[in-house]
CSV table of C-alpha atoms in Angstrom, one decimal:
chain,number,residue,atom,x,y,z
A,1,MET,CA,0.0,0.1,0.0
A,2,LEU,CA,1.5,3.2,-1.1
A,3,SER,CA,1.6,6.2,1.1
A,4,SER,CA,-0.2,9.5,0.2
A,5,CYS,CA,3.0,10.9,-0.6
A,6,SER,CA,4.5,8.0,-2.6
A,7,THR,CA,1.0,8.1,-4.5
A,8,ILE,CA,1.3,11.9,-5.4
A,9,ASP,CA,5.0,11.3,-6.1
A,10,ALA,CA,4.0,8.6,-8.4
A,11,ILE,CA,1.3,9.9,-10.2
A,12,PHE,CA,3.2,13.4,-10.6
A,13,GLY,CA,6.6,12.5,-10.6
A,14,PRO,CA,9.1,13.8,-8.1
A,15,SER,CA,8.4,17.3,-6.9
A,16,GLU,CA,10.6,20.5,-9.1
A,17,PRO,CA,12.9,22.5,-6.8
A,18,GLU,CA,11.4,26.0,-6.3
A,19,ALA,CA,11.8,28.4,-9.3
A,20,THR,CA,14.4,31.4,-8.7
A,21,ALA,CA,13.0,33.2,-11.9
A,22,VAL,CA,12.4,37.1,-11.2
A,23,PRO,CA,8.6,37.5,-10.7
A,24,ALA,CA,7.1,39.4,-13.8
A,25,GLY,CA,6.6,42.7,-12.3
A,26,ASP,CA,10.6,42.9,-11.4
A,27,GLN,CA,11.3,41.9,-15.0
A,28,GLN,CA,9.3,44.7,-16.2
A,29,LEU,CA,11.2,47.1,-14.1
A,30,ALA,CA,14.4,45.8,-15.0
A,31,SER,CA,13.7,46.4,-18.6
A,32,GLU,CA,12.7,49.9,-18.0
A,33,ASN,CA,15.4,50.6,-16.0
A,34,GLU,CA,17.6,49.2,-19.0
A,35,GLN,CA,16.0,51.4,-21.4
A,36,LEU,CA,16.3,54.6,-19.4
A,37,GLY,CA,19.9,54.0,-18.7
A,38,ALA,CA,20.6,53.8,-22.5
A,39,GLU,CA,18.6,57.1,-23.2
A,40,VAL,CA,20.6,58.7,-20.4
A,41,ALA,CA,23.7,57.7,-21.9
A,42,ALA,CA,22.5,59.1,-25.5
A,43,LEU,CA,21.5,62.4,-23.8
A,44,ARG,CA,24.9,62.8,-22.2
A,45,ALA,CA,26.5,62.1,-25.4
A,46,ALA,CA,24.6,64.6,-27.2
A,47,LEU,CA,25.1,67.2,-24.7
A,48,LYS,CA,28.8,66.6,-25.0
A,49,GLN,CA,28.7,67.2,-28.6
A,50,VAL,CA,26.7,70.3,-28.2
A,51,ASN,CA,29.1,71.6,-25.8
A,52,GLN,CA,32.1,70.9,-28.2
A,53,ASP,CA,30.2,72.8,-30.8
A,54,ILE,CA,29.8,75.8,-29.0
A,55,ALA,CA,33.4,75.6,-27.8
A,56,ASP,CA,34.5,75.3,-31.5
A,57,LYS,CA,32.7,78.2,-32.6
A,58,LYS,CA,33.9,80.6,-29.9
A,59,ALA,CA,37.3,79.3,-30.9
A,60,ALA,CA,36.6,80.3,-34.7
A,61,ALA,CA,34.8,83.7,-33.5
A,62,THR,CA,37.9,84.6,-31.6
A,63,ALA,CA,40.5,83.8,-34.3
A,64,SER,CA,38.4,85.6,-36.9
A,65,PRO,CA,39.8,88.8,-38.5
A,66,GLN,CA,36.1,89.8,-38.8
A,67,ALA,CA,35.9,90.2,-34.9
A,68,GLU,CA,37.6,93.4,-34.9
A,69,GLN,CA,35.2,94.7,-37.6
A,70,VAL,CA,32.2,94.0,-35.6
A,71,ALA,CA,33.7,96.0,-32.9
A,72,THR,CA,34.3,98.9,-35.1
A,73,PRO,CA,31.5,101.7,-34.4
A,74,VAL,CA,29.4,102.2,-37.3
A,75,ASP,CA,28.5,105.6,-36.5
A,76,ARG,CA,30.9,108.0,-34.7
A,77,LEU,CA,30.3,111.7,-33.8
A,78,TRP,CA,33.4,113.7,-35.0
A,79,VAL,CA,32.5,117.3,-34.3
A,80,THR,CA,29.4,119.5,-33.4
A,81,VAL,CA,29.2,123.1,-34.9
A,82,SER,CA,27.1,125.6,-33.1
A,83,PHE,CA,24.8,128.4,-34.5
A,84,ARG,CA,23.5,131.7,-33.2
A,85,SER,CA,20.1,132.1,-32.6
A,86,GLY,CA,17.9,132.7,-35.9
A,87,TYR,CA,21.1,132.1,-38.0
A,88,MET,CA,22.1,129.4,-40.5
A,89,GLU,CA,25.3,131.0,-41.5
A,90,LEU,CA,28.7,129.9,-40.1
A,91,THR,CA,31.2,132.3,-38.4
A,92,ARG,CA,34.7,132.5,-39.4
A,93,GLU,CA,35.8,130.4,-36.4
A,94,SER,CA,33.6,127.8,-37.7
A,95,ARG,CA,34.8,127.8,-41.1
A,96,LYS,CA,38.6,127.7,-40.0
A,97,ALA,CA,37.8,124.7,-37.7
A,98,LEU,CA,36.0,122.6,-40.8
A,99,ASN,CA,39.0,123.5,-42.8
A,100,ARG,CA,41.2,121.7,-40.1
A,101,LEU,CA,38.7,119.1,-40.1
A,102,ALA,CA,38.7,118.3,-43.9
A,103,LYS,CA,42.4,118.2,-44.2
A,104,LYS,CA,42.7,115.6,-41.4
A,105,PHE,CA,39.8,113.8,-42.8
A,106,LEU,CA,41.6,113.5,-46.2
A,107,SER,CA,45.1,112.8,-44.7
A,108,LYS,CA,44.6,109.2,-45.0
A,109,PRO,CA,42.4,106.9,-46.7
A,110,ARG,CA,39.2,105.9,-44.9
A,111,GLU,CA,36.2,103.6,-45.0
A,112,GLN,CA,33.8,106.2,-43.7
A,113,SER,CA,31.8,109.1,-45.3
A,114,ILE,CA,30.4,112.1,-43.4
A,115,GLU,CA,26.9,112.8,-42.6
A,116,VAL,CA,26.1,116.1,-41.1
A,117,ARG,CA,22.9,116.3,-39.0
A,118,GLY,CA,21.5,119.7,-38.1
A,119,TYR,CA,19.5,120.5,-35.1
A,120,THR,CA,17.6,123.6,-33.8
A,121,ASP,CA,16.2,124.3,-30.4
A,122,ASP,CA,12.6,124.6,-29.5
A,123,GLU,CA,12.0,128.2,-30.2
A,124,PRO,CA,9.5,128.9,-33.3
A,125,ILE,CA,10.7,130.9,-36.0
A,126,GLY,CA,10.6,134.4,-35.0
A,127,GLY,CA,11.0,134.1,-31.4
A,128,TYR,CA,8.6,132.9,-28.6
A,129,PRO,CA,5.2,134.9,-27.8
A,130,GLY,CA,5.6,138.2,-26.4
A,131,HIS,CA,9.5,138.0,-27.3
A,132,ARG,CA,9.4,138.1,-31.0
A,133,HIS,CA,12.4,139.0,-33.0
A,134,LYS,CA,12.9,139.0,-37.1
A,135,PRO,CA,14.9,135.8,-38.3
A,136,HIS,CA,18.1,136.1,-40.2
A,137,HIS,CA,17.3,133.2,-42.6
A,138,PRO,CA,14.2,132.8,-45.2
A,139,TYR,CA,12.6,129.7,-43.8
A,140,LYS,CA,9.4,128.9,-42.1
A,141,THR,CA,10.1,125.9,-39.9
A,142,ASN,CA,12.7,124.6,-37.6
A,143,MET,CA,13.0,121.5,-40.1
A,144,ALA,CA,14.0,123.5,-43.1
A,145,LEU,CA,16.2,125.6,-41.0
A,146,SER,CA,18.1,122.6,-39.4
A,147,HIS,CA,18.5,121.2,-43.0
A,148,ALA,CA,19.9,124.5,-44.1
A,149,ARG,CA,22.5,124.4,-41.4
A,150,ALA,CA,23.5,121.0,-42.0
A,151,THR,CA,23.8,122.1,-46.0
A,152,ASN,CA,26.0,125.0,-45.0
A,153,VAL,CA,28.6,122.7,-43.0
A,154,ALA,CA,28.6,120.0,-45.6
A,155,GLN,CA,29.2,122.9,-48.5
A,156,ALA,CA,32.0,124.3,-46.3
A,157,LEU,CA,33.6,120.8,-46.1
A,158,ILE,CA,33.2,120.2,-50.0
A,159,ASP,CA,35.1,123.9,-50.4
A,160,ALA,CA,37.8,122.8,-48.3
A,161,GLY,CA,38.4,119.7,-50.7
A,162,ILE,CA,36.1,116.6,-49.5
A,163,PRO,CA,34.4,115.0,-52.3
A,164,LYS,CA,30.9,115.7,-52.8
A,165,ASP,CA,29.8,112.2,-52.9
A,166,SER,CA,31.6,111.6,-49.3
A,167,LEU,CA,29.0,114.0,-47.8
A,168,ARG,CA,25.4,114.0,-46.7
A,169,ALA,CA,23.2,116.5,-44.9
A,170,LEU,CA,20.1,116.0,-43.0
A,171,GLY,CA,18.0,118.2,-41.0
A,172,PHE,CA,16.0,117.1,-37.6
A,173,GLY,CA,14.6,120.3,-36.8
A,174,ALA,CA,13.9,120.8,-33.1
A,175,SER,CA,14.6,117.3,-31.8
A,176,ASN,CA,17.3,115.2,-30.1
A,177,TYR,CA,18.3,117.8,-27.9
A,178,VAL,CA,21.6,117.7,-25.9
A,179,ALA,CA,20.4,120.1,-23.3
A,180,ASP,CA,17.4,121.8,-21.6
A,181,ASN,CA,15.6,124.3,-23.7
A,182,ALA,CA,14.6,126.3,-20.5
A,183,THR,CA,18.1,128.2,-20.5
A,184,ALA,CA,19.8,130.3,-23.0
A,185,GLU,CA,23.0,128.2,-22.6
A,186,GLY,CA,20.9,124.6,-23.3
A,187,ARG,CA,19.4,126.3,-26.3
A,188,GLN,CA,22.7,127.5,-27.3
A,189,ARG,CA,23.7,123.8,-27.4
A,190,ASN,CA,21.1,122.5,-29.0
A,191,ARG,CA,21.5,125.0,-32.1
A,192,ARG,CA,24.0,122.7,-33.5
A,193,ALA,CA,25.2,120.6,-36.7
A,194,GLU,CA,26.7,117.2,-35.7
A,195,ILE,CA,29.6,115.8,-38.1
A,196,HIS,CA,29.4,112.0,-38.2
A,197,LEU,CA,31.8,109.7,-39.7
A,198,VAL,CA,29.5,106.5,-41.0
A,199,ARG,CA,30.6,103.5,-42.4
A,200,ASN,CA,30.1,103.1,-46.1
């Protein structure tokens, strides 16, 4: 007579050792960890390549001869010419100064041209109400007066030898103030023509 144990063994065979396989849930986690590790490694490699590209571009920009050209100002204020209230004509001293300026400009080859920008103070043509005076020019607006001042400066430079195609005169009227129009000294500073060196 077989015992219950031997009967079970006879029917089903000897019992197998307990399985040592990782449960299905753990296997999925391990697979996901492996995938994440591969993605992190790929991202690190891509970041390393980006950093290398940035370093290469910085080195190329530093070594490039164009770096100095970019740093060179495109527009530089050179000289300012002042005007008396209600006048567009240049004084004798201003003409002498412009002659010296023209010689300096012509003394060496330049990549710039000259732009003359005329301005006025905020006083209306003919004076403020209650303090009228007769203007010493034929213009009806400050814009026209500022352009005439710029043109006179440009013509003086042309007369001093600067080629006409190297000059341009512009009027900006009562704008771009450099001083307070509430004082006579401020208005004097605002009545001006600026000579700018402009890259061609």
